[in-house]
CSV table of C-alpha atoms in Angstrom, one decimal:
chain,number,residue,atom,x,y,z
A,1,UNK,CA,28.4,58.3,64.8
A,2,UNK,CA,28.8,54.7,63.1
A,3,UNK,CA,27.2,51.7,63.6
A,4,UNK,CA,28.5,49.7,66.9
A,5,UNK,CA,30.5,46.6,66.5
A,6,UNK,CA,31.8,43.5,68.9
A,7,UNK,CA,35.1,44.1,69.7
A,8,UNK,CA,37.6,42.8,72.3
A,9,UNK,CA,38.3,45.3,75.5
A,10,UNK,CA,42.6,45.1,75.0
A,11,UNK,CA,42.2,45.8,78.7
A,12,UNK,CA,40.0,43.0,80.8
A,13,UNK,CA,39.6,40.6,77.9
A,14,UNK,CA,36.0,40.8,77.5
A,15,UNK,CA,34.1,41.8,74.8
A,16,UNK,CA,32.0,45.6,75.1
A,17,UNK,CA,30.0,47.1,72.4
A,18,UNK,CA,31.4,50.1,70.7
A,19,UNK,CA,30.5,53.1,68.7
A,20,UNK,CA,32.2,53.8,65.7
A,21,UNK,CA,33.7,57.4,64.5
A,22,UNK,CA,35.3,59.2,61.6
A,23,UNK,CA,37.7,62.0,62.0
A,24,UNK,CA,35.3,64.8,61.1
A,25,UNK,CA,33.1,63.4,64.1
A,26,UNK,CA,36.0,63.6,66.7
A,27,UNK,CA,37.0,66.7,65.2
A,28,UNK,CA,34.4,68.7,66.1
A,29,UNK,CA,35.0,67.7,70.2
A,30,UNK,CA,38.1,70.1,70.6
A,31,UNK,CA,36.2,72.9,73.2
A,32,UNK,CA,36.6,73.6,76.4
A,33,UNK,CA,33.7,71.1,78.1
A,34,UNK,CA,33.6,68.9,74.8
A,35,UNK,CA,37.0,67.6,74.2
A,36,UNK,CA,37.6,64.1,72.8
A,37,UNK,CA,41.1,62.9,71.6
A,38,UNK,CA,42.0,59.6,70.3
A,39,UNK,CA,44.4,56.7,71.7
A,40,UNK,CA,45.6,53.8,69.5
A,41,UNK,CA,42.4,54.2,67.6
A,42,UNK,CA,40.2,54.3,70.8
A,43,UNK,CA,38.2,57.5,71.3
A,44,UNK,CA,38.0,58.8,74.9
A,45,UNK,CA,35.9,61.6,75.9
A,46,UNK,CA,37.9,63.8,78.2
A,47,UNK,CA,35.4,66.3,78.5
A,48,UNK,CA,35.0,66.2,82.4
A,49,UNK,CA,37.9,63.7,83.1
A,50,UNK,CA,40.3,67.1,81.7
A,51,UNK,CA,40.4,69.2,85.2
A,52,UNK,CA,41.9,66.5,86.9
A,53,UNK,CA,44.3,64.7,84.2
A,54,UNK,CA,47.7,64.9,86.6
A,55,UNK,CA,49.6,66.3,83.1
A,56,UNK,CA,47.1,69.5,83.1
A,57,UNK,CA,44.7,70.5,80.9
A,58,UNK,CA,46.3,72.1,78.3
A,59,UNK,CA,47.8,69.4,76.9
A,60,UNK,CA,44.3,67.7,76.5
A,61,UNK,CA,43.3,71.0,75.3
A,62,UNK,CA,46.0,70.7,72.5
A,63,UNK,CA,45.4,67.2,71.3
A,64,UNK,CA,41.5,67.7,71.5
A,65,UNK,CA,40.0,66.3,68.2
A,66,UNK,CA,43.3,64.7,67.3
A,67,UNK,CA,45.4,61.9,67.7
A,68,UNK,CA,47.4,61.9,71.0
A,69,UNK,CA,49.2,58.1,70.5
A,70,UNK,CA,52.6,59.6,70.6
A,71,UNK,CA,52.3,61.6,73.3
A,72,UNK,CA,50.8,59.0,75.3
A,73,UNK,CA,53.4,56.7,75.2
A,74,UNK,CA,55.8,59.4,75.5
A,75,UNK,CA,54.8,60.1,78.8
A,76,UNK,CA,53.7,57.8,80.4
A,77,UNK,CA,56.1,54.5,81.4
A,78,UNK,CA,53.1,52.1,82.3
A,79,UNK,CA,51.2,52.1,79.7
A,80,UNK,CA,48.7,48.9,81.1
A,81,UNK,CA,48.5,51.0,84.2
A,82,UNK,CA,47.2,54.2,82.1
A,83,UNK,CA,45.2,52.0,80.0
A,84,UNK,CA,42.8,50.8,82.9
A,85,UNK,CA,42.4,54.3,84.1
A,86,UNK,CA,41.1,55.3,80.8
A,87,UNK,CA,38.7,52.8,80.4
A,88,UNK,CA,35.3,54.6,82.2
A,89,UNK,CA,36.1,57.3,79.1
A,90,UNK,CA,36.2,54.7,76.3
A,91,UNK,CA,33.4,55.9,74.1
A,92,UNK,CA,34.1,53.9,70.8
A,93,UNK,CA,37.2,53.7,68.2
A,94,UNK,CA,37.6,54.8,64.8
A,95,UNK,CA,36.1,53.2,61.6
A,96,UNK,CA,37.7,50.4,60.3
A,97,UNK,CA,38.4,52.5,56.7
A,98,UNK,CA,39.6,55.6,58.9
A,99,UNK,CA,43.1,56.4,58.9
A,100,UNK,CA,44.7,55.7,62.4
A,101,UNK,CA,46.9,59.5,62.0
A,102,UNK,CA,44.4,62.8,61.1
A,103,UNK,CA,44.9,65.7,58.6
A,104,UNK,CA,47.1,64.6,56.2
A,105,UNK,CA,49.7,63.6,58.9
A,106,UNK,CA,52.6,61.3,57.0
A,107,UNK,CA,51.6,57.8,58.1
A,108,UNK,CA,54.9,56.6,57.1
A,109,UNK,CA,57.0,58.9,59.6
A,110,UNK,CA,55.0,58.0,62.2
A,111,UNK,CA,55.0,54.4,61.9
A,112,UNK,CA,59.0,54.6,61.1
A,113,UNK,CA,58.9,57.0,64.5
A,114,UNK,CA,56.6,54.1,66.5
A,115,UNK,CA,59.1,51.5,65.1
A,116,UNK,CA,62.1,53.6,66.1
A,117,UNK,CA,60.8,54.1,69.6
A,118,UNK,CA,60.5,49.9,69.6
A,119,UNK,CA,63.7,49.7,68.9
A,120,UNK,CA,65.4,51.4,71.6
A,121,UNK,CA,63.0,50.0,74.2
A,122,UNK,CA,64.5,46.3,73.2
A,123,UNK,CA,68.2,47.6,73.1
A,124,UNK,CA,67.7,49.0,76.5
A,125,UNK,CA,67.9,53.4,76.4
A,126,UNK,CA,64.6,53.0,78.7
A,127,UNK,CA,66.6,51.4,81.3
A,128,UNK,CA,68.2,53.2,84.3
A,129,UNK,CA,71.6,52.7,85.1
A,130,UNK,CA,71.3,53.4,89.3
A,131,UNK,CA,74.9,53.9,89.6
A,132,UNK,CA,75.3,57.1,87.4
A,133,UNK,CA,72.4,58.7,89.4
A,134,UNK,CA,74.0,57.7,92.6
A,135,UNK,CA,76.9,58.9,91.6
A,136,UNK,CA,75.2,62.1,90.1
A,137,UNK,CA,73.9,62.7,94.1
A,138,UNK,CA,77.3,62.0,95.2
A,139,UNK,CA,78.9,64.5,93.4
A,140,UNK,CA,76.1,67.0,94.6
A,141,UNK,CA,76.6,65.9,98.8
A,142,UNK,CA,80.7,66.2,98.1
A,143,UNK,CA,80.2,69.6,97.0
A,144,UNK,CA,78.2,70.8,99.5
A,145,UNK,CA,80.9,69.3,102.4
A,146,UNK,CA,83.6,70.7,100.6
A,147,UNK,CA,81.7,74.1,100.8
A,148,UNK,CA,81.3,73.8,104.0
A,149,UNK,CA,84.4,72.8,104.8
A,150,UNK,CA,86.3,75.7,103.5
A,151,UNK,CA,84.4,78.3,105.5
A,152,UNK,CA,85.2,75.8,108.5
A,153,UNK,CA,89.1,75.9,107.8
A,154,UNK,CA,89.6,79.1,106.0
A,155,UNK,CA,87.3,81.6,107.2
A,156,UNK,CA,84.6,83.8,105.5
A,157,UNK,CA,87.7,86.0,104.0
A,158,UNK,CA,86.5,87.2,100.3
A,159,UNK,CA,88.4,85.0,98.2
A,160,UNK,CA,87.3,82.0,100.1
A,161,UNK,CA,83.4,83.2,100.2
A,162,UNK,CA,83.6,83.2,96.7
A,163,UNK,CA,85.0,79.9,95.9
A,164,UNK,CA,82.2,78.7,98.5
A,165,UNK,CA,79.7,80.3,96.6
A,166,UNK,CA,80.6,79.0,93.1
A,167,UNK,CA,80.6,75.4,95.0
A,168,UNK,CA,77.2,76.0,96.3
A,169,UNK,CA,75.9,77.1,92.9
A,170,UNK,CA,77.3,74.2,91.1
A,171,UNK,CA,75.7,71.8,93.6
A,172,UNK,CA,72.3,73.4,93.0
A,173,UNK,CA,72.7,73.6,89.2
A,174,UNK,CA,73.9,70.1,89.6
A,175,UNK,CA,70.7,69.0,91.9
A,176,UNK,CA,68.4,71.2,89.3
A,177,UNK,CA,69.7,68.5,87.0
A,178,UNK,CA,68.7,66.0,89.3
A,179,UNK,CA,65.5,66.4,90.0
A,180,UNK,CA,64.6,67.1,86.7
A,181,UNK,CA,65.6,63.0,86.1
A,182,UNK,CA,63.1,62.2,88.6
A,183,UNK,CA,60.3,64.7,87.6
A,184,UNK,CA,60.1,63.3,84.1
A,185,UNK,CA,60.0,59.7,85.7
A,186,UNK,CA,63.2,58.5,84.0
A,187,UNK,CA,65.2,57.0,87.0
A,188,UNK,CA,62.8,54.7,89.5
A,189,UNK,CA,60.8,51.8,87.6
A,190,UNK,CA,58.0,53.2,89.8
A,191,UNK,CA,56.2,56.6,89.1
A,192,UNK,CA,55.5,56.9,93.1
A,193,UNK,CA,59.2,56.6,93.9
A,194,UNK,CA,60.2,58.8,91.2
A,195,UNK,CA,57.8,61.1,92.9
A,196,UNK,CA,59.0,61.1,96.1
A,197,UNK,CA,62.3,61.4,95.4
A,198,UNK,CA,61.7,63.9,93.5
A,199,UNK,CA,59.9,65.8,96.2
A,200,UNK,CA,63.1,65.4,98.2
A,201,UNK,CA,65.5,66.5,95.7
A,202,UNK,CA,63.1,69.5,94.7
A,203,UNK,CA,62.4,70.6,98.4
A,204,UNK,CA,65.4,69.7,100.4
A,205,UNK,CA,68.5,69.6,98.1
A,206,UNK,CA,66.9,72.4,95.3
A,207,UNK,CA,64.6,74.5,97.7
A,208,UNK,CA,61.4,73.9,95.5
A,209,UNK,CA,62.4,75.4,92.4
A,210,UNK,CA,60.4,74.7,90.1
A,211,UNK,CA,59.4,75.9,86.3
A,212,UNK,CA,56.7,78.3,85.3
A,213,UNK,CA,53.4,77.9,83.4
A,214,UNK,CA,52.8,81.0,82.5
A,215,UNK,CA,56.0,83.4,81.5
A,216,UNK,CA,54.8,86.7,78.3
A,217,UNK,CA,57.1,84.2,76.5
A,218,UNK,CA,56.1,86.5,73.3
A,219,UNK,CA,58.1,89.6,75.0
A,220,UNK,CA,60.7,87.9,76.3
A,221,UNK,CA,63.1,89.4,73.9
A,222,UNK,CA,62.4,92.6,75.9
A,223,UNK,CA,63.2,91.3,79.7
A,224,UNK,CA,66.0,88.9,78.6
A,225,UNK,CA,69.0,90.6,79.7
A,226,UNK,CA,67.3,92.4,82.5
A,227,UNK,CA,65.5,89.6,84.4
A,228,UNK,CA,65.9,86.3,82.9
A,229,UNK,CA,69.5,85.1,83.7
A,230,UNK,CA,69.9,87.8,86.9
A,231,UNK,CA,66.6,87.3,88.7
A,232,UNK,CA,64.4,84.4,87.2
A,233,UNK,CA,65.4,82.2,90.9
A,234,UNK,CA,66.2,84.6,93.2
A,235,UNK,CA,63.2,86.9,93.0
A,236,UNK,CA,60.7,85.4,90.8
A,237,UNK,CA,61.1,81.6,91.5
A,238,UNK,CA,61.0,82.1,95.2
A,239,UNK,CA,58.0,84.5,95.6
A,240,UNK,CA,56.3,82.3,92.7
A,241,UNK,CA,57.0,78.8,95.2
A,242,UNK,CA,55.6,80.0,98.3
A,243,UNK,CA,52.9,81.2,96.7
A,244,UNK,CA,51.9,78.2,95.2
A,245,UNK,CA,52.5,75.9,97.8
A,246,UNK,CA,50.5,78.3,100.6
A,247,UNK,CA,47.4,78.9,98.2
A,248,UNK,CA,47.3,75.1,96.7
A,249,UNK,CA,47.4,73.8,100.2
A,250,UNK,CA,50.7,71.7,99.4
A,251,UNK,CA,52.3,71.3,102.8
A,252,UNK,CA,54.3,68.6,102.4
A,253,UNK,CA,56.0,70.1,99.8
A,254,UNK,CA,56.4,73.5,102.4
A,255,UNK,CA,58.3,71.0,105.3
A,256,UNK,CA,60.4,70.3,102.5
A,257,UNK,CA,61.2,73.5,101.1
A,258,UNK,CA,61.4,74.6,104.9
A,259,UNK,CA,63.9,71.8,105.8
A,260,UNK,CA,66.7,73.4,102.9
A,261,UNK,CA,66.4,77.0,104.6
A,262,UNK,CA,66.9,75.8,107.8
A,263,UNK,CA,69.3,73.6,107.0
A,264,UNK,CA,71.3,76.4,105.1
A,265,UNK,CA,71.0,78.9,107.8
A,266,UNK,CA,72.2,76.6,110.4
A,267,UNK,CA,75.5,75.8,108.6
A,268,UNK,CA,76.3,79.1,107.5
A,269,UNK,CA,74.9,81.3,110.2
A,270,UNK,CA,77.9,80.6,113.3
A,271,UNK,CA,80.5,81.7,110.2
A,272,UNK,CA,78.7,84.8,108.6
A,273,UNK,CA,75.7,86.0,110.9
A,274,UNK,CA,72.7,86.1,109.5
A,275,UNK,CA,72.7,89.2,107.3
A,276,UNK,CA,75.8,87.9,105.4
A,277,UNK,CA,74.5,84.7,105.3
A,278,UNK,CA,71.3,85.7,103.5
A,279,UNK,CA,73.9,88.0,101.1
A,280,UNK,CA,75.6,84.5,100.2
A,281,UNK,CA,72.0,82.8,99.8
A,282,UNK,CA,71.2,85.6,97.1
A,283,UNK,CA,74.5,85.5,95.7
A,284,UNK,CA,75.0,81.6,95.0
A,285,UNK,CA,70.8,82.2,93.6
A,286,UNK,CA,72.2,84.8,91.2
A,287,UNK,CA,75.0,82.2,89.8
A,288,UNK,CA,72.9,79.5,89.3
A,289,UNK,CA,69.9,81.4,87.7
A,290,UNK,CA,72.4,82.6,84.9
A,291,UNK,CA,73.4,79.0,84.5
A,292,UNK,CA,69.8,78.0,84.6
A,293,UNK,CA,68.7,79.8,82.2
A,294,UNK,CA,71.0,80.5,79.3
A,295,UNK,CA,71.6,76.7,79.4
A,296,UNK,CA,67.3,75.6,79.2
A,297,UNK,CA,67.6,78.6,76.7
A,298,UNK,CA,70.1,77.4,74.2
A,299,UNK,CA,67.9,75.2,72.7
A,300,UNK,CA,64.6,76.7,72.4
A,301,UNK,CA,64.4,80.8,72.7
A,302,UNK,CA,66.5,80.8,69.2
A,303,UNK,CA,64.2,78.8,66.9
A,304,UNK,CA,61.2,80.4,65.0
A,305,UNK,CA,58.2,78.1,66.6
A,306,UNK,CA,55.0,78.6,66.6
A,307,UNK,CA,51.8,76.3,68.2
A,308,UNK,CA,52.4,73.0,66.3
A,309,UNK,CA,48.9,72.0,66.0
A,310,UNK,CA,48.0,68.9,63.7
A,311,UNK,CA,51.8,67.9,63.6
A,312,UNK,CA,53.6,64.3,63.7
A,313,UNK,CA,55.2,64.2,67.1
A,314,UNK,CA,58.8,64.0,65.4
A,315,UNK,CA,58.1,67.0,63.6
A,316,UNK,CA,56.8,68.8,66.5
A,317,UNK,CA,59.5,68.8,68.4
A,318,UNK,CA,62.2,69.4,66.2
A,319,UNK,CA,61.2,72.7,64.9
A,320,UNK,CA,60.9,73.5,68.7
A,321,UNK,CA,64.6,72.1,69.6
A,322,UNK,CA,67.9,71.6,68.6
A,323,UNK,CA,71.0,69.8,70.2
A,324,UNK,CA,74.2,71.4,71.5
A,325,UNK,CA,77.0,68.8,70.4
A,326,UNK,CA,78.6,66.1,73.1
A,327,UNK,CA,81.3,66.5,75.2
A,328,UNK,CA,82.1,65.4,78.7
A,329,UNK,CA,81.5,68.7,79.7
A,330,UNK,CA,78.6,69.9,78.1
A,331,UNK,CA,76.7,66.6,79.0
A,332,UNK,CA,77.7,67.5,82.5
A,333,UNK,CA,77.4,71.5,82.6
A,334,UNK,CA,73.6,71.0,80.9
A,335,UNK,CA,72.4,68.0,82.7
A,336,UNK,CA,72.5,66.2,79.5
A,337,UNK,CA,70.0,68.8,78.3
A,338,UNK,CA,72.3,69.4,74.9
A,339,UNK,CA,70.5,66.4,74.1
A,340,UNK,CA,67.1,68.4,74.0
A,341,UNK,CA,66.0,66.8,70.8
A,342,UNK,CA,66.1,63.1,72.1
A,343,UNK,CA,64.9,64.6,75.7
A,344,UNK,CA,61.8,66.1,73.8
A,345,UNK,CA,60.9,62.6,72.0
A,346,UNK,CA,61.5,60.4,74.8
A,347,UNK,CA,60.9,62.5,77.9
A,348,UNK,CA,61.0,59.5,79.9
A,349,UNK,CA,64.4,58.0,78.4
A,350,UNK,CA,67.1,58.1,81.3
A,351,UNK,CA,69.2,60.9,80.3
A,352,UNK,CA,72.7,58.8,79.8
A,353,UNK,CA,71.2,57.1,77.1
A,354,UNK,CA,70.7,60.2,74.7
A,355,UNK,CA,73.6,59.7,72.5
A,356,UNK,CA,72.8,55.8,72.4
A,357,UNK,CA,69.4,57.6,70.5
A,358,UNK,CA,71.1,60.4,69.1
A,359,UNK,CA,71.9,59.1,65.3
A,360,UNK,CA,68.9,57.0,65.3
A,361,UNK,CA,67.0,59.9,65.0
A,362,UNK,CA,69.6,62.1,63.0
A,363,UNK,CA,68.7,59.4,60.4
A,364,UNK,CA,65.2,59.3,60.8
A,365,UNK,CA,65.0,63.0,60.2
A,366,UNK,CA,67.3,62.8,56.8
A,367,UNK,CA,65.0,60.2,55.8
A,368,UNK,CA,62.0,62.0,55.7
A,369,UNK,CA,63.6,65.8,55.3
A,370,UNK,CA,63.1,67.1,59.1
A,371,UNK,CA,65.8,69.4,60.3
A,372,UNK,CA,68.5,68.1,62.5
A,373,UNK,CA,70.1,71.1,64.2
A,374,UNK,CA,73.5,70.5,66.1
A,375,UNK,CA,75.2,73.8,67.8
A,376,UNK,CA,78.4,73.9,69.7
A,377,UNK,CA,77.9,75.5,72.9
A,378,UNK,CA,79.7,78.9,71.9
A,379,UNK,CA,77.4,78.7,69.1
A,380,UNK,CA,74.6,78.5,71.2
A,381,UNK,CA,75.0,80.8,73.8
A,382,UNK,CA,75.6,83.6,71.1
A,383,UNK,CA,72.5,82.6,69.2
A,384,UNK,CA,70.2,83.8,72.4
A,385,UNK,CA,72.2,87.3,72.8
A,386,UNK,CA,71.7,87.9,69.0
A,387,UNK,CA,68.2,86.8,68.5
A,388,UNK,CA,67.5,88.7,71.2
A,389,UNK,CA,69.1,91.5,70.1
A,390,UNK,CA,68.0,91.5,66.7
A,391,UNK,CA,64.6,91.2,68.0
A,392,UNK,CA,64.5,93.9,70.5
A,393,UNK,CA,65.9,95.9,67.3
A,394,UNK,CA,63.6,95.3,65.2
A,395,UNK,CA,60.2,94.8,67.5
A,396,UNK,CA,59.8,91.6,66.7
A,397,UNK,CA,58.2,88.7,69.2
A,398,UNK,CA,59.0,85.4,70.0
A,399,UNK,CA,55.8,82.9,70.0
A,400,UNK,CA,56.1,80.5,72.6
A,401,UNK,CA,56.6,76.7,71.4
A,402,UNK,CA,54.0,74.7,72.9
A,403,UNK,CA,57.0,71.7,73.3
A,404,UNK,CA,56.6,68.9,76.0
A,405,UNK,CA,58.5,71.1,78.6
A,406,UNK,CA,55.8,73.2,79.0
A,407,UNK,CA,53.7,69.3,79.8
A,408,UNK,CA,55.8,68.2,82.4
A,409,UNK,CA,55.4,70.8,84.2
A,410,UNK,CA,52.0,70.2,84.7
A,411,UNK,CA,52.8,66.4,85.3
A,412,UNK,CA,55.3,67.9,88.1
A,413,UNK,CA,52.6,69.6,89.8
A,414,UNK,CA,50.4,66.0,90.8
C-alpha cells in the first residue's frame, strides 16, 4: 500500500484521506472473502459487501483484482446513485503513475470504447421511446383477445385450436421480449418502475419465466435436440420457478405467477374442460420454448468462447456474440435480440436503438481488428444444428461464455 494523499470525494464534495495502490496490490484481492475490484480508478473492497451486490456475486467474483469501469457503467443507468452506495467501501485509488486499465489491456480501445459510449448517450440511443413499448404491449393484449375470440366464435374444432395455440405462443414469445426490456432496465427512467413492471410482465403476462444460472452449458451439445428447444419451459422452467419462488420466500412474485394460471384456466376452461385445457397450456409451452431457444441460441451456442478474464469489455463480448442481420421481421421475431452484439455492450440501451449503434461499433471493431460477425437468420439457425452435430460427433464440449446475460440474470433476481 502507497502513501495517502488529499483528495476530493467526487461524491459529497469533501475532501477524505486515501490510500494509494498499484495493480500488483489489488491483484492479489481476487478470493472468495478478499475480493477488491477497481472503479474509475477508485478501489472498493467488496469483500463482505459481495453476498448482497443485487447483480450476484459472480460477476464481482469475475472482475475481482481488476478493473470493472465498463461494466459499471454498462449496468447500471444512475451512476450518482451507485456511486453514493459505494462510498462505505472506498478504500483508496490507484497511484498517480498507474495505468487506469490492468494487464496489458489496449488503453486506446477502451478509451475510443468510453468515447463511443459518450457519443450515443448525447445523440440519444439511451432514451426510451414509450410509444414503441406501448405499442409492443398492445400487440401482445390484441393477440391474446383475438385468441380468445376464436374459440368463442369457432369452437375448440382442431384446426381452430391450433391457430389459437400459435396465437397464444406468439403473445408469450412476444411478452418474453418484453420483459426482457424491463429486466435490463432499458424502458422506465426509474430502476423501481422498471422493476415493477417487470414483475407484472414476468408473473402475469409471461408466467415467471425466467433464465437459468446454472445450465452443464459444457454438455449441451449432448441434450440440444432432446431437451433444449422441446422442454427447456414446459418442464424445466416451470418446476425450476416454483421452486425458487417457494424456497427464496418470494411471494409476491407467487400472486403473480398465480394470477396468469388462473387467469388462463378461467378463459379456456368453459371451452375445453380442464384436461384439454392443460393439453393446450403444454402445447402453446412447447411452441414457444423452440422459439425461445433457438432464437437466444443463434448468437451464442455457435462461437468458440471461453472465460474472458483480463479482457477490454468490447473484446469480451464480441468473441461471445455475433448479430443476425436487420429486417422488419427478424427485429420482431427476436425481440431485437439479432442485435446481440450492441445488446451485450449496452445492456441498458432501449432495444429500438440498436441499429442507430450498430455501425458505430462495426467501425470501432475494424479499427482496432475485433471481429464483427453478421449472420442471416437461415445462417444462424443452421450454425446451432451443425455445431451441435459436429460436436456430438466428434465429443467435443462447448465452454460456457461468461457474457453479460449470464449478469442480468442475477440483477433480475433483486
Amino acid at each position: 500500500m502507497g502513501g495517502g494523499g488529499q483528495q476530493t470525494d467526487r461524491i459529497t464534495g469533501t475532501n477524505a484521506r486515501f490510500s494509494t495502490y498499484t495493480w500488483e496490490e489489488v491483484q492479489k484481492h481476487t478470493k472468495s472473502g478478499d475480493q477488491w475490484i477497481v472503479v474509475e480508478r477508485k478501489v472498493y473492497n467488496v469483500s463482505q459487501w459481495v453476498k448482497r451486490h443485487p447483480g450476484g456475486l459472480r460477476i464481482i467474483g469475475h472482475y475481482a483484482g481488476e478493473d470493472a469501469t465498463e461494466a459499471f457503467t454498462a449496468f447500471h443507468p444512475d451512476l450518482p446513485l451507485v456511486r453514493k452506495y459505494m462510498k462505505p467501501l472506498l478504500i483508496g485509488e490507484l497511484e498517480a503513475s498507474e495505468p487506469s486499465q490492468d494487464r496489458q489491456k489496449n488503453a486506446a480501445l477502451v478509451e475510443d470504447f468510453r468515447a463511443l459510449r459518450e457519443r450515443l448517450e448525447a445523440e440519444g440511443c439511451f432514451k426510451t421511446q414509450p410509444l414503441f413499448f406501448l405499442l409492443h404491449l398492445g400487440h401482445i393484449l390484441l393477440l391474446e383477445v383475438i385468441a380468445l375470440m376464436l374459440v368463442w366464435y369457432f369452437g375448440t374444432g382442431w384446426i381452430n385450436t391450433a391457430i389459437v395455440a400459435v396465437l397464444m405462443a406468439t403473445a408469450q414469445s412476444q411478452a418474453g421480449w418484453l420483459q426482457h426490456d424491463f429486466g435490463h432496465l432499458s424502458v422506465c427512467k426509474s430502476s423501481r418502475w422498471n422493476h415493477l413492471v417487470h414483475k407484472f410482465v414476468i408473473g402475469h403476462l409471461k408466467y415467471g419465466v425466467k433464465k437459468v444460472k446454472h445450465l452443464p452449458y459444457n454438455h449441451q451439445h449432448k441434450y440440444f435436440f432432446f431437451v433444449g428447444p422441446p422442454l427447456l419451459i414446459p418442464v424445466f422452467f416451470q418446476f425450476q420457478i416454483f421452486h425458487n419462488m417457494v424456497s427464496h420466500g418470494l411471494w409476491v412474485d407467487l400472486v403473480w405467477c398465480i394470477s396468469y394460471y388462473v387467469r388462463y384456466f378461467l378463459c379456456y376452461t368453459q371451452f375445453y374442460g380442464l384436461f384439454w385445457a392443460v393439453i393446450l397450456f403444454n402445447f402453446v409451452r412447447f411452441m414457444e420454448s423452440h422459439w425461445f431457444v433457438w432464437v437466444t441460441q443463434m448468437s451464442h451456442i455457435p462461437m468458440n468462447i471461453d472465460y474472458e478474464k483480463h479482457q477490454d469489455w468490447l473484446s469480451m463480448q464480441l468473441v461471445a456474440t455475433c448479430n443476425i442481420e436487420q429486417s422488419a421481421f427478424n427485429d420482431w421475431f427476436s425481440g431485437h435480440l439479432n442485435f446481440q452484439i450492441e445488446h451485450h455492450l449496452f445492456p441498458t440501451m432501449p432495444r429500438h436503438n440498436y441499429w442507430r449503434a450498430a455501425p458505430h461499433v462495426r467501425a470501432l471493431c475494424d479499427k482496432y481488428g475485433v471481429k464483427y460477425q453478421e449472420k442471416t437468420l437461415y445462417g444462424a439457425f443452421a450454425d446451432i444444428i451443425r455445431y451441435n452435430t459436429h460436436l456430438k460427433s466428434h465429443g467435443f464440449t462447448f465452454k460456457k461464455s461468461f457474457c453479460s446475460e449470464l449478469f442480468l440474470y442475477n440483477m433480475k433476481q433483486h
